PDB file of C-alpha atoms and ligand atoms in Angstrom:
ATOM      1  CA  MET A   1       2.254  14.052 -27.689  1.00  0.00           C
ATOM      2  CA  PHE A   2       0.936  10.577 -28.339  1.00  0.00           C
ATOM      3  CA  TRP A   3       2.810   8.977 -25.400  1.00  0.00           C
ATOM      4  CA  SER A   4       1.776  11.537 -22.778  1.00  0.00           C
ATOM      5  CA  GLU A   5      -1.871  11.234 -23.909  1.00  0.00           C
ATOM      6  CA  GLN A   6      -1.681   7.597 -22.849  1.00  0.00           C
ATOM      7  CA  MET A   7      -0.534   8.448 -19.322  1.00  0.00           C
ATOM      8  CA  LYS A   8      -3.195   7.877 -16.677  1.00  0.00           C
ATOM      9  CA  LEU A   9      -1.680  10.028 -13.906  1.00  0.00           C
ATOM     10  CA  GLN A  10      -0.207  12.937 -15.832  1.00  0.00           C
ATOM     11  CA  GLY A  11       0.130  16.050 -13.626  1.00  0.00           C
ATOM     12  CA  LYS A  12      -0.787  14.198 -10.401  1.00  0.00           C
ATOM     13  CA  VAL A  13       1.323  14.175  -7.227  1.00  0.00           C
ATOM     14  CA  ALA A  14       1.511  10.921  -5.259  1.00  0.00           C
ATOM     15  CA  ILE A  15       3.061   9.801  -1.968  1.00  0.00           C
ATOM     16  CA  VAL A  16       3.753   6.074  -1.603  1.00  0.00           C
ATOM     17  CA  THR A  17       4.670   4.944   1.921  1.00  0.00           C
ATOM     18  CA  GLY A  18       7.269   2.229   2.392  1.00  0.00           C
ATOM     19  CA  SER A  19       8.280   2.414  -1.260  1.00  0.00           C
ATOM     20  CA  ALA A  20      11.961   1.490  -0.943  1.00  0.00           C
ATOM     21  CA  SER A  21      11.041  -2.138  -1.702  1.00  0.00           C
ATOM     22  CA  GLY A  22       8.398  -4.602  -2.844  1.00  0.00           C
ATOM     23  CA  ILE A  23       4.883  -3.517  -3.788  1.00  0.00           C
ATOM     24  CA  GLY A  24       5.531   0.113  -2.817  1.00  0.00           C
ATOM     25  CA  GLN A  25       8.558   0.300  -5.102  1.00  0.00           C
ATOM     26  CA  ALA A  26       6.504  -1.103  -7.984  1.00  0.00           C
ATOM     27  CA  ILE A  27       3.672   1.384  -7.335  1.00  0.00           C
ATOM     28  CA  ALA A  28       6.103   4.331  -7.169  1.00  0.00           C
ATOM     29  CA  THR A  29       7.781   3.256 -10.433  1.00  0.00           C
ATOM     30  CA  VAL A  30       4.586   2.494 -12.350  1.00  0.00           C
ATOM     31  CA  PHE A  31       3.002   5.758 -11.135  1.00  0.00           C
ATOM     32  CA  ALA A  32       6.036   7.698 -12.376  1.00  0.00           C
ATOM     33  CA  ARG A  33       5.758   5.895 -15.717  1.00  0.00           C
ATOM     34  CA  GLN A  34       2.114   7.028 -15.843  1.00  0.00           C
ATOM     35  CA  GLY A  35       3.186  10.659 -15.419  1.00  0.00           C
ATOM     36  CA  ALA A  36       2.823  11.243 -11.666  1.00  0.00           C
ATOM     37  CA  ALA A  37       5.425  13.100  -9.587  1.00  0.00           C
ATOM     38  CA  VAL A  38       6.185  10.653  -6.801  1.00  0.00           C
ATOM     39  CA  VAL A  39       7.354  10.969  -3.195  1.00  0.00           C
ATOM     40  CA  VAL A  40       9.162   7.797  -2.177  1.00  0.00           C
ATOM     41  CA  ASP A  41       8.659   7.423   1.586  1.00  0.00           C
ATOM     42  CA  TYR A  42      11.076   5.211   3.493  1.00  0.00           C
ATOM     43  CA  VAL A  43      12.434   4.402   6.948  1.00  0.00           C
ATOM     44  CA  GLY A  44      16.073   3.708   7.721  1.00  0.00           C
ATOM     45  CA  LYS A  45      19.352   5.270   6.787  1.00  0.00           C
ATOM     46  CA  PRO A  46      19.789   7.798   3.960  1.00  0.00           C
ATOM     47  CA  GLY A  47      20.145   5.983   0.650  1.00  0.00           C
ATOM     48  CA  THR A  48      17.545   3.324   1.538  1.00  0.00           C
ATOM     49  CA  ALA A  49      15.301   4.552  -1.286  1.00  0.00           C
ATOM     50  CA  ASP A  50      18.092   4.938  -3.884  1.00  0.00           C
ATOM     51  CA  ASP A  51      17.094   1.790  -5.766  1.00  0.00           C
ATOM     52  CA  THR A  52      13.536   3.086  -6.268  1.00  0.00           C
ATOM     53  CA  LEU A  53      14.797   6.548  -7.229  1.00  0.00           C
ATOM     54  CA  SER A  54      17.177   5.155  -9.852  1.00  0.00           C
ATOM     55  CA  LYS A  55      14.433   2.943 -11.340  1.00  0.00           C
ATOM     56  CA  ILE A  56      12.248   6.052 -11.692  1.00  0.00           C
ATOM     57  CA  LYS A  57      15.123   8.109 -13.087  1.00  0.00           C
ATOM     58  CA  ALA A  58      15.829   5.385 -15.663  1.00  0.00           C
ATOM     59  CA  ILE A  59      12.338   5.832 -17.157  1.00  0.00           C
ATOM     60  CA  GLY A  60      12.586   9.636 -17.096  1.00  0.00           C
ATOM     61  CA  GLY A  61      10.163  10.013 -14.166  1.00  0.00           C
ATOM     62  CA  LYS A  62       9.981  12.641 -11.441  1.00  0.00           C
ATOM     63  CA  ALA A  63      10.581  11.618  -7.794  1.00  0.00           C
ATOM     64  CA  ILE A  64      12.079  12.636  -4.456  1.00  0.00           C
ATOM     65  CA  ALA A  65      12.736  10.457  -1.419  1.00  0.00           C
ATOM     66  CA  VAL A  66      11.562  11.491   2.048  1.00  0.00           C
ATOM     67  CA  ALA A  67      12.226   9.652   5.307  1.00  0.00           C
ATOM     68  CA  ALA A  68       9.112   9.395   7.482  1.00  0.00           C
ATOM     69  CA  ASP A  69       7.890   6.768   9.914  1.00  0.00           C
ATOM     70  CA  VAL A  70       4.203   6.396   9.053  1.00  0.00           C
ATOM     71  CA  SER A  71       3.191   5.996  12.691  1.00  0.00           C
ATOM     72  CA  ASN A  72       4.690   9.385  13.643  1.00  0.00           C
ATOM     73  CA  PRO A  73       2.267  12.306  13.006  1.00  0.00           C
ATOM     74  CA  GLN A  74       5.027  14.968  13.013  1.00  0.00           C
ATOM     75  CA  GLN A  75       7.148  13.091  10.467  1.00  0.00           C
ATOM     76  CA  VAL A  76       4.107  12.404   8.260  1.00  0.00           C
ATOM     77  CA  GLN A  77       3.043  16.073   8.319  1.00  0.00           C
ATOM     78  CA  ALA A  78       6.607  17.137   7.487  1.00  0.00           C
ATOM     79  CA  MET A  79       6.560  14.737   4.494  1.00  0.00           C
ATOM     80  CA  ILE A  80       3.305  16.242   3.230  1.00  0.00           C
ATOM     81  CA  ASP A  81       4.703  19.770   3.632  1.00  0.00           C
ATOM     82  CA  GLN A  82       7.826  18.729   1.701  1.00  0.00           C
ATOM     83  CA  THR A  83       5.645  17.212  -1.034  1.00  0.00           C
ATOM     84  CA  VAL A  84       3.643  20.421  -1.416  1.00  0.00           C
ATOM     85  CA  ALA A  85       6.842  22.486  -1.456  1.00  0.00           C
ATOM     86  CA  ALA A  86       8.439  20.255  -4.116  1.00  0.00           C
ATOM     87  CA  PHE A  87       5.472  19.510  -6.393  1.00  0.00           C
ATOM     88  CA  GLY A  88       2.770  22.083  -5.530  1.00  0.00           C
ATOM     89  CA  GLY A  89       0.123  19.821  -3.956  1.00  0.00           C
ATOM     90  CA  LEU A  90      -1.010  16.291  -3.192  1.00  0.00           C
ATOM     91  CA  ASP A  91      -3.504  14.232  -5.229  1.00  0.00           C
ATOM     92  CA  ILE A  92      -2.877  10.582  -4.329  1.00  0.00           C
ATOM     93  CA  PHE A  93      -1.772   8.946  -1.062  1.00  0.00           C
ATOM     94  CA  ILE A  94      -0.859   5.258  -1.001  1.00  0.00           C
ATOM     95  CA  ASN A  95      -0.678   3.613   2.434  1.00  0.00           C
ATOM     96  CA  ASN A  96       1.622   0.735   1.574  1.00  0.00           C
ATOM     97  CA  ALA A  97       4.070   0.461   4.508  1.00  0.00           C
ATOM     98  CA  GLY A  98       3.489  -2.690   6.529  1.00  0.00           C
ATOM     99  CA  ILE A  99       5.259  -5.258   8.695  1.00  0.00           C
ATOM    100  CA  GLU A 100       4.595  -8.679  10.144  1.00  0.00           C
ATOM    101  CA  PHE A 101       6.066 -10.949  12.813  1.00  0.00           C
ATOM    102  CA  LYS A 102       4.754 -14.479  13.155  1.00  0.00           C
ATOM    103  CA  HIS A 103       4.317 -16.455  16.378  1.00  0.00           C
ATOM    104  CA  PRO A 104       1.666 -18.819  17.709  1.00  0.00           C
ATOM    105  CA  PHE A 105      -1.019 -16.721  19.420  1.00  0.00           C
ATOM    106  CA  LEU A 106      -0.361 -18.224  22.873  1.00  0.00           C
ATOM    107  CA  GLU A 107       3.259 -17.016  22.707  1.00  0.00           C
ATOM    108  CA  PHE A 108       2.845 -13.694  20.856  1.00  0.00           C
ATOM    109  CA  PRO A 109       4.793 -10.903  22.678  1.00  0.00           C
ATOM    110  CA  VAL A 110       2.590  -7.879  23.299  1.00  0.00           C
ATOM    111  CA  GLU A 111       5.491  -5.548  22.327  1.00  0.00           C
ATOM    112  CA  GLN A 112       5.436  -6.996  18.804  1.00  0.00           C
ATOM    113  CA  PHE A 113       1.631  -6.669  18.685  1.00  0.00           C
ATOM    114  CA  GLN A 114       2.059  -2.969  19.548  1.00  0.00           C
ATOM    115  CA  LYS A 115       4.719  -2.456  16.862  1.00  0.00           C
ATOM    116  CA  ILE A 116       2.545  -4.083  14.185  1.00  0.00           C
ATOM    117  CA  MET A 117      -0.450  -1.967  15.266  1.00  0.00           C
ATOM    118  CA  ALA A 118       1.697   1.205  15.121  1.00  0.00           C
ATOM    119  CA  VAL A 119       2.910   0.623  11.553  1.00  0.00           C
ATOM    120  CA  ASN A 120      -0.038  -1.201   9.943  1.00  0.00           C
ATOM    121  CA  LEU A 121      -3.017   0.576  11.521  1.00  0.00           C
ATOM    122  CA  GLN A 122      -1.982   3.731  13.378  1.00  0.00           C
ATOM    123  CA  GLY A 123       0.203   4.517  10.337  1.00  0.00           C
ATOM    124  CA  PRO A 124      -2.677   4.543   7.822  1.00  0.00           C
ATOM    125  CA  PHE A 125      -4.887   6.448  10.336  1.00  0.00           C
ATOM    126  CA  VAL A 126      -2.242   9.167  10.765  1.00  0.00           C
ATOM    127  CA  CYS A 127      -1.434   9.276   7.043  1.00  0.00           C
ATOM    128  CA  CYS A 128      -5.074   9.267   5.837  1.00  0.00           C
ATOM    129  CA  GLN A 129      -5.858  12.122   8.233  1.00  0.00           C
ATOM    130  CA  ALA A 130      -2.880  14.264   7.235  1.00  0.00           C
ATOM    131  CA  ALA A 131      -3.345  13.562   3.504  1.00  0.00           C
ATOM    132  CA  ALA A 132      -7.091  14.248   3.618  1.00  0.00           C
ATOM    133  CA  ARG A 133      -6.561  17.531   5.488  1.00  0.00           C
ATOM    134  CA  GLN A 134      -4.219  18.656   2.700  1.00  0.00           C
ATOM    135  CA  MET A 135      -6.648  17.505  -0.015  1.00  0.00           C
ATOM    136  CA  VAL A 136      -9.594  19.277   1.659  1.00  0.00           C
ATOM    137  CA  LYS A 137      -7.513  22.457   1.846  1.00  0.00           C
ATOM    138  CA  GLN A 138      -6.746  22.228  -1.889  1.00  0.00           C
ATOM    139  CA  GLY A 139     -10.458  21.671  -2.690  1.00  0.00           C
ATOM    140  CA  ARG A 140      -9.916  19.473  -5.771  1.00  0.00           C
ATOM    141  CA  GLY A 141     -10.654  16.029  -4.295  1.00  0.00           C
ATOM    142  CA  GLY A 142      -8.140  13.216  -4.108  1.00  0.00           C
ATOM    143  CA  ARG A 143      -7.462   9.519  -3.916  1.00  0.00           C
ATOM    144  CA  ILE A 144      -6.404   7.448  -0.921  1.00  0.00           C
ATOM    145  CA  ILE A 145      -5.482   3.810  -1.549  1.00  0.00           C
ATOM    146  CA  ASN A 146      -4.596   1.454   1.297  1.00  0.00           C
ATOM    147  CA  ILE A 147      -2.623  -1.713   0.684  1.00  0.00           C
ATOM    148  CA  SER A 148      -4.522  -4.090   2.887  1.00  0.00           C
ATOM    149  CA  SER A 149      -4.414  -7.878   2.358  1.00  0.00           C
ATOM    150  CA  ILE A 150      -6.595 -10.927   1.822  1.00  0.00           C
ATOM    151  CA  HIS A 151      -6.072 -11.138   5.600  1.00  0.00           C
ATOM    152  CA  GLU A 152      -8.578  -8.337   6.115  1.00  0.00           C
ATOM    153  CA  ASP A 153     -11.006 -11.264   5.594  1.00  0.00           C
ATOM    154  CA  LEU A 154      -9.032 -14.492   5.804  1.00  0.00           C
ATOM    155  CA  PRO A 155      -7.537 -15.748   9.093  1.00  0.00           C
ATOM    156  CA  MET A 156      -3.860 -16.708   9.154  1.00  0.00           C
ATOM    157  CA  PRO A 157      -2.688 -18.751  12.153  1.00  0.00           C
ATOM    158  CA  THR A 158       0.540 -17.377  13.758  1.00  0.00           C
ATOM    159  CA  ASN A 159      -0.238 -13.946  12.279  1.00  0.00           C
ATOM    160  CA  ALA A 160      -3.037 -12.675  14.554  1.00  0.00           C
ATOM    161  CA  PRO A 161      -1.825  -9.065  15.021  1.00  0.00           C
ATOM    162  CA  TYR A 162      -1.208  -8.624  11.274  1.00  0.00           C
ATOM    163  CA  CYS A 163      -4.682  -9.981  10.468  1.00  0.00           C
ATOM    164  CA  ALA A 164      -6.194  -7.698  13.136  1.00  0.00           C
ATOM    165  CA  THR A 165      -4.533  -4.629  11.595  1.00  0.00           C
ATOM    166  CA  LYS A 166      -5.708  -5.502   8.083  1.00  0.00           C
ATOM    167  CA  GLY A 167      -9.240  -6.138   9.417  1.00  0.00           C
ATOM    168  CA  GLY A 168      -9.022  -2.728  11.097  1.00  0.00           C
ATOM    169  CA  LEU A 169      -7.879  -1.153   7.850  1.00  0.00           C
ATOM    170  CA  ARG A 170     -10.955  -2.583   6.159  1.00  0.00           C
ATOM    171  CA  MET A 171     -13.242  -0.660   8.528  1.00  0.00           C
ATOM    172  CA  LEU A 172     -11.050   2.462   8.630  1.00  0.00           C
ATOM    173  CA  THR A 173     -11.410   2.628   4.846  1.00  0.00           C
ATOM    174  CA  ARG A 174     -15.170   2.064   4.863  1.00  0.00           C
ATOM    175  CA  THR A 175     -15.777   4.669   7.566  1.00  0.00           C
ATOM    176  CA  ILE A 176     -13.577   7.484   6.266  1.00  0.00           C
ATOM    177  CA  ALA A 177     -14.739   6.866   2.698  1.00  0.00           C
ATOM    178  CA  VAL A 178     -18.172   8.013   3.877  1.00  0.00           C
ATOM    179  CA  GLU A 179     -16.780  10.998   5.799  1.00  0.00           C
ATOM    180  CA  LEU A 180     -14.536  12.154   2.947  1.00  0.00           C
ATOM    181  CA  ALA A 181     -16.992  11.616   0.070  1.00  0.00           C
ATOM    182  CA  PRO A 182     -18.424  15.174   0.306  1.00  0.00           C
ATOM    183  CA  HIS A 183     -14.870  16.405  -0.412  1.00  0.00           C
ATOM    184  CA  LYS A 184     -14.601  14.159  -3.506  1.00  0.00           C
ATOM    185  CA  ILE A 185     -11.833  12.187  -1.822  1.00  0.00           C
ATOM    186  CA  THR A 186     -12.203   8.470  -2.512  1.00  0.00           C
ATOM    187  CA  VAL A 187     -10.749   5.805  -0.212  1.00  0.00           C
ATOM    188  CA  ASN A 188     -10.275   2.217  -1.355  1.00  0.00           C
ATOM    189  CA  ASN A 189      -8.272  -0.830  -0.321  1.00  0.00           C
ATOM    190  CA  ILE A 190      -6.256  -3.220  -2.419  1.00  0.00           C
ATOM    191  CA  GLY A 191      -6.186  -6.697  -0.895  1.00  0.00           C
ATOM    192  CA  PRO A 192      -3.235  -8.634  -2.326  1.00  0.00           C
ATOM    193  CA  GLY A 193      -2.789 -12.383  -1.921  1.00  0.00           C
ATOM    194  CA  ALA A 194       0.702 -13.867  -2.138  1.00  0.00           C
ATOM    195  CA  ILE A 195       2.940 -11.342  -3.912  1.00  0.00           C
ATOM    196  CA  PHE A 196       6.651 -12.088  -4.368  1.00  0.00           C
ATOM    197  CA  THR A 197       8.362  -9.462  -2.136  1.00  0.00           C
ATOM    198  CA  PRO A 198      10.757  -9.321   0.850  1.00  0.00           C
ATOM    199  CA  ILE A 199       7.880  -9.534   3.373  1.00  0.00           C
ATOM    200  CA  ASP A 200       7.384 -13.227   2.454  1.00  0.00           C
ATOM    201  CA  ALA A 201      11.108 -14.095   2.557  1.00  0.00           C
ATOM    202  CA  ASP A 202      10.493 -16.981   5.008  1.00  0.00           C
ATOM    203  CA  VAL A 203       8.091 -18.744   2.590  1.00  0.00           C
ATOM    204  CA  GLU A 204      10.115 -17.887  -0.527  1.00  0.00           C
ATOM    205  CA  ALA A 205      13.156 -19.573   1.061  1.00  0.00           C
ATOM    206  CA  ASN A 206      11.342 -22.775   2.082  1.00  0.00           C
ATOM    207  CA  LYS A 207      10.298 -25.079  -0.797  1.00  0.00           C
ATOM    208  CA  ALA A 208       7.806 -27.108   1.291  1.00  0.00           C
ATOM    209  CA  MET A 209       6.089 -23.950   2.576  1.00  0.00           C
ATOM    210  CA  GLU A 210       6.055 -22.454  -0.911  1.00  0.00           C
ATOM    211  CA  ASP A 211       4.526 -25.614  -2.452  1.00  0.00           C
ATOM    212  CA  ALA A 212       1.824 -25.642   0.246  1.00  0.00           C
ATOM    213  CA  LEU A 213       1.051 -21.999  -0.475  1.00  0.00           C
ATOM    214  CA  MET A 214       0.900 -22.536  -4.251  1.00  0.00           C
ATOM    215  CA  ALA A 215      -1.591 -25.359  -3.719  1.00  0.00           C
ATOM    216  CA  GLU A 216      -3.939 -22.792  -2.140  1.00  0.00           C
ATOM    217  CA  ILE A 217      -3.807 -20.454  -5.151  1.00  0.00           C
ATOM    218  CA  PRO A 218      -6.117 -21.413  -8.053  1.00  0.00           C
ATOM    219  CA  LEU A 219      -3.853 -19.575 -10.546  1.00  0.00           C
ATOM    220  CA  GLY A 220      -0.905 -21.527  -9.065  1.00  0.00           C
ATOM    221  CA  ARG A 221       1.755 -18.801  -8.817  1.00  0.00           C
ATOM    222  CA  TRP A 222       2.976 -15.776  -6.869  1.00  0.00           C
ATOM    223  CA  GLY A 223       1.584 -12.406  -7.904  1.00  0.00           C
ATOM    224  CA  LYS A 224       4.005  -9.768  -9.173  1.00  0.00           C
ATOM    225  CA  PRO A 225       4.352  -6.370  -7.454  1.00  0.00           C
ATOM    226  CA  GLU A 226       3.704  -4.719 -10.848  1.00  0.00           C
ATOM    227  CA  GLU A 227       0.331  -6.465 -11.066  1.00  0.00           C
ATOM    228  CA  VAL A 228      -0.684  -4.780  -7.791  1.00  0.00           C
ATOM    229  CA  ALA A 229       0.737  -1.479  -9.079  1.00  0.00           C
ATOM    230  CA  ASN A 230      -1.419  -1.638 -12.222  1.00  0.00           C
ATOM    231  CA  LEU A 231      -4.527  -1.985 -10.068  1.00  0.00           C
ATOM    232  CA  ALA A 232      -3.390   0.999  -8.007  1.00  0.00           C
ATOM    233  CA  VAL A 233      -3.064   3.041 -11.215  1.00  0.00           C
ATOM    234  CA  PHE A 234      -6.689   2.297 -12.053  1.00  0.00           C
ATOM    235  CA  LEU A 235      -7.897   3.236  -8.546  1.00  0.00           C
ATOM    236  CA  ALA A 236      -5.842   6.453  -8.623  1.00  0.00           C
ATOM    237  CA  SER A 237      -7.058   7.453 -12.086  1.00  0.00           C
ATOM    238  CA  ASP A 238     -10.130   9.390 -13.199  1.00  0.00           C
ATOM    239  CA  ASP A 239     -11.585   6.067 -14.408  1.00  0.00           C
ATOM    240  CA  ALA A 240     -12.239   5.071 -10.768  1.00  0.00           C
ATOM    241  CA  ALA A 241     -14.032   8.316  -9.792  1.00  0.00           C
ATOM    242  CA  TYR A 242     -17.228   6.479  -8.744  1.00  0.00           C
ATOM    243  CA  MET A 243     -15.512   3.858  -6.539  1.00  0.00           C
ATOM    244  CA  THR A 244     -15.119   4.432  -2.826  1.00  0.00           C
ATOM    245  CA  GLY A 245     -15.174   2.367   0.369  1.00  0.00           C
ATOM    246  CA  SER A 246     -14.311  -0.869  -1.468  1.00  0.00           C
ATOM    247  CA  THR A 247     -11.626  -3.504  -1.307  1.00  0.00           C
ATOM    248  CA  CYS A 248     -10.308  -4.921  -4.594  1.00  0.00           C
ATOM    249  CA  PHE A 249      -8.708  -8.324  -4.043  1.00  0.00           C
ATOM    250  CA  ILE A 250      -5.836  -9.373  -6.297  1.00  0.00           C
ATOM    251  CA  ASP A 251      -4.970 -12.876  -5.171  1.00  0.00           C
ATOM    252  CA  GLY A 252      -4.939 -15.414  -8.019  1.00  0.00           C
ATOM    253  CA  GLY A 253      -8.286 -16.642  -6.701  1.00  0.00           C
ATOM    254  CA  MET A 254      -6.942 -17.547  -3.233  1.00  0.00           C
ATOM    255  CA  LEU A 255     -10.000 -16.209  -1.358  1.00  0.00           C
ATOM    256  CA  ARG A 256     -12.232 -18.355  -3.569  1.00  0.00           C
ATOM    257  CA  GLN A 257     -10.225 -21.577  -3.114  1.00  0.00           C
ATOM    258  CA  ALA A 258     -12.667 -24.457  -2.693  1.00  0.00           C
ATOM    259  CA  GLY A 259     -10.138 -26.833  -1.126  1.00  0.00           C
ATOM    260  CA  ALA A 260     -10.964 -30.539  -1.486  1.00  0.00           C
ATOM    261  CA  LEU A 261     -14.575 -29.897  -2.607  1.00  0.00           C
TER     262      LEU A 261
HETATM  263  P1  NAD B 301       8.145  -5.048   1.938  1.00  0.00           P
HETATM  264  O1  NAD B 301       8.661  -5.530   3.234  1.00  0.00           O
HETATM  265  O2  NAD B 301       9.011  -5.066   0.745  1.00  0.00           O
HETATM  266  O3  NAD B 301       7.534  -3.574   2.063  1.00  0.00           O
HETATM  267  C1  NAD B 301       7.162  -2.959   3.254  1.00  0.00           C
HETATM  268  C2  NAD B 301       7.845  -1.598   3.312  1.00  0.00           C
HETATM  269  O4  NAD B 301       7.344  -0.853   4.436  1.00  0.00           O
HETATM  270  C3  NAD B 301       9.374  -1.720   3.488  1.00  0.00           C
HETATM  271  O5  NAD B 301      10.018  -0.935   2.503  1.00  0.00           O
HETATM  272  C4  NAD B 301       9.604  -1.161   4.889  1.00  0.00           C
HETATM  273  O6  NAD B 301      10.854  -0.525   5.041  1.00  0.00           O
HETATM  274  C5  NAD B 301       8.454  -0.166   4.997  1.00  0.00           C
HETATM  275  N1  NAD B 301       8.172   0.222   6.380  1.00  0.00           N
HETATM  276  C6  NAD B 301       8.161  -0.574   7.479  1.00  0.00           C
HETATM  277  N2  NAD B 301       7.870   0.146   8.577  1.00  0.00           N
HETATM  278  C7  NAD B 301       7.666   1.419   8.157  1.00  0.00           C
HETATM  279  C8  NAD B 301       7.337   2.638   8.833  1.00  0.00           C
HETATM  280  N3  NAD B 301       7.157   2.669  10.151  1.00  0.00           N
HETATM  281  N4  NAD B 301       7.207   3.759   8.075  1.00  0.00           N
HETATM  282  C9  NAD B 301       7.411   3.737   6.736  1.00  0.00           C
HETATM  283  N5  NAD B 301       7.726   2.617   6.064  1.00  0.00           N
HETATM  284  C10 NAD B 301       7.852   1.482   6.763  1.00  0.00           C
HETATM  285  O7  NAD B 301       6.842  -5.963   1.668  1.00  0.00           O
HETATM  286  P2  NAD B 301       5.613  -5.784   0.652  1.00  0.00           P
HETATM  287  O8  NAD B 301       5.090  -7.133   0.395  1.00  0.00           O
HETATM  288  O9  NAD B 301       5.975  -4.931  -0.501  1.00  0.00           O
HETATM  289  O10 NAD B 301       4.548  -5.038   1.579  1.00  0.00           O
HETATM  290  C11 NAD B 301       3.879  -3.858   1.200  1.00  0.00           C
HETATM  291  C12 NAD B 301       2.440  -3.913   1.735  1.00  0.00           C
HETATM  292  O11 NAD B 301       1.728  -4.959   1.069  1.00  0.00           O
HETATM  293  C13 NAD B 301       2.324  -4.204   3.229  1.00  0.00           C
HETATM  294  O12 NAD B 301       1.331  -3.362   3.808  1.00  0.00           O
HETATM  295  C14 NAD B 301       1.876  -5.647   3.280  1.00  0.00           C
HETATM  296  O13 NAD B 301       1.123  -5.942   4.436  1.00  0.00           O
HETATM  297  C15 NAD B 301       1.023  -5.711   2.020  1.00  0.00           C
HETATM  298  N6  NAD B 301       0.786  -7.071   1.511  1.00  0.00           N
HETATM  299  C16 NAD B 301       1.815  -7.797   1.020  1.00  0.00           C
HETATM  300  C17 NAD B 301       1.535  -9.091   0.542  1.00  0.00           C
HETATM  301  C18 NAD B 301       2.618  -9.957  -0.043  1.00  0.00           C
HETATM  302  O14 NAD B 301       2.338 -11.138  -0.266  1.00  0.00           O
HETATM  303  N7  NAD B 301       3.799  -9.446  -0.320  1.00  0.00           N
HETATM  304  C19 NAD B 301       0.242  -9.591   0.598  1.00  0.00           C
HETATM  305  C20 NAD B 301      -0.749  -8.809   1.137  1.00  0.00           C
HETATM  306  C21 NAD B 301      -0.477  -7.538   1.581  1.00  0.00           C
END
């Protein structure tokens, strides 16, 4: 069929962590539109992922929702086992789940630092390991894509633990990309700038903060979750077979902002 020939992820099976909202929801939906069977990972009460599931259903896509805290190895392994049972294997793993709390460094509570580390860095470590073990067992390669941030490079005052986790994700990706290359498993990061999602609710609700942010973005606007999802489709597709260990920034030029120069 003409339409299915256009699909970039036909026959692939993908897990997207934290895909009940924001960028993860967009990736899950766009992947389903591209022909992938999708596992919508979420935390929280049953029904949390219903919005994503109904968006996928509306376009005739294939998806199930599975509750798993990304920092918990048993829950992550159970999610992978459920994926294999439902769809026959695993081809693509998207580490998208992430959190942030902001405080000045001198006042940052260590408990919040630990929570951010657990979700944003231990989570991808646990998930990459479990996903790669499954992919190695299958013997047909695979794709791991981590949703990092411009803050894997760019400091953000009041957000030190978040920046530290994204910097850690940068080196986790580079290191395991080398270790997994013999298995034809590629590992890449996407580094978004300011994307309009619930994680930035504080800035979205404050006109002065939003104006200040927009002044830092050469393209002068928020990015859309779907724009990040389209990049993820490319990285997950056969077209990106020769890319590994890289970060692709998608930030409206924010990292290249020349300020008052
Ligand atoms: P979001 O808050 O909508 O999405 C984060 C998701 O992660 C939520 O659905 C949340 O429930 C889930 N989650 C939290 N803890 C979890 C856990 N322990 N296990 C599983 N899921 C968990 O915000 P978003 O902007 O869509 O964020 C997605 C990713 O994009 C994050 O990693 C974030 O750091 C990154 N990012 C976002 C922006 C932006 O401007 N929005 C910029 C750069 C990077």
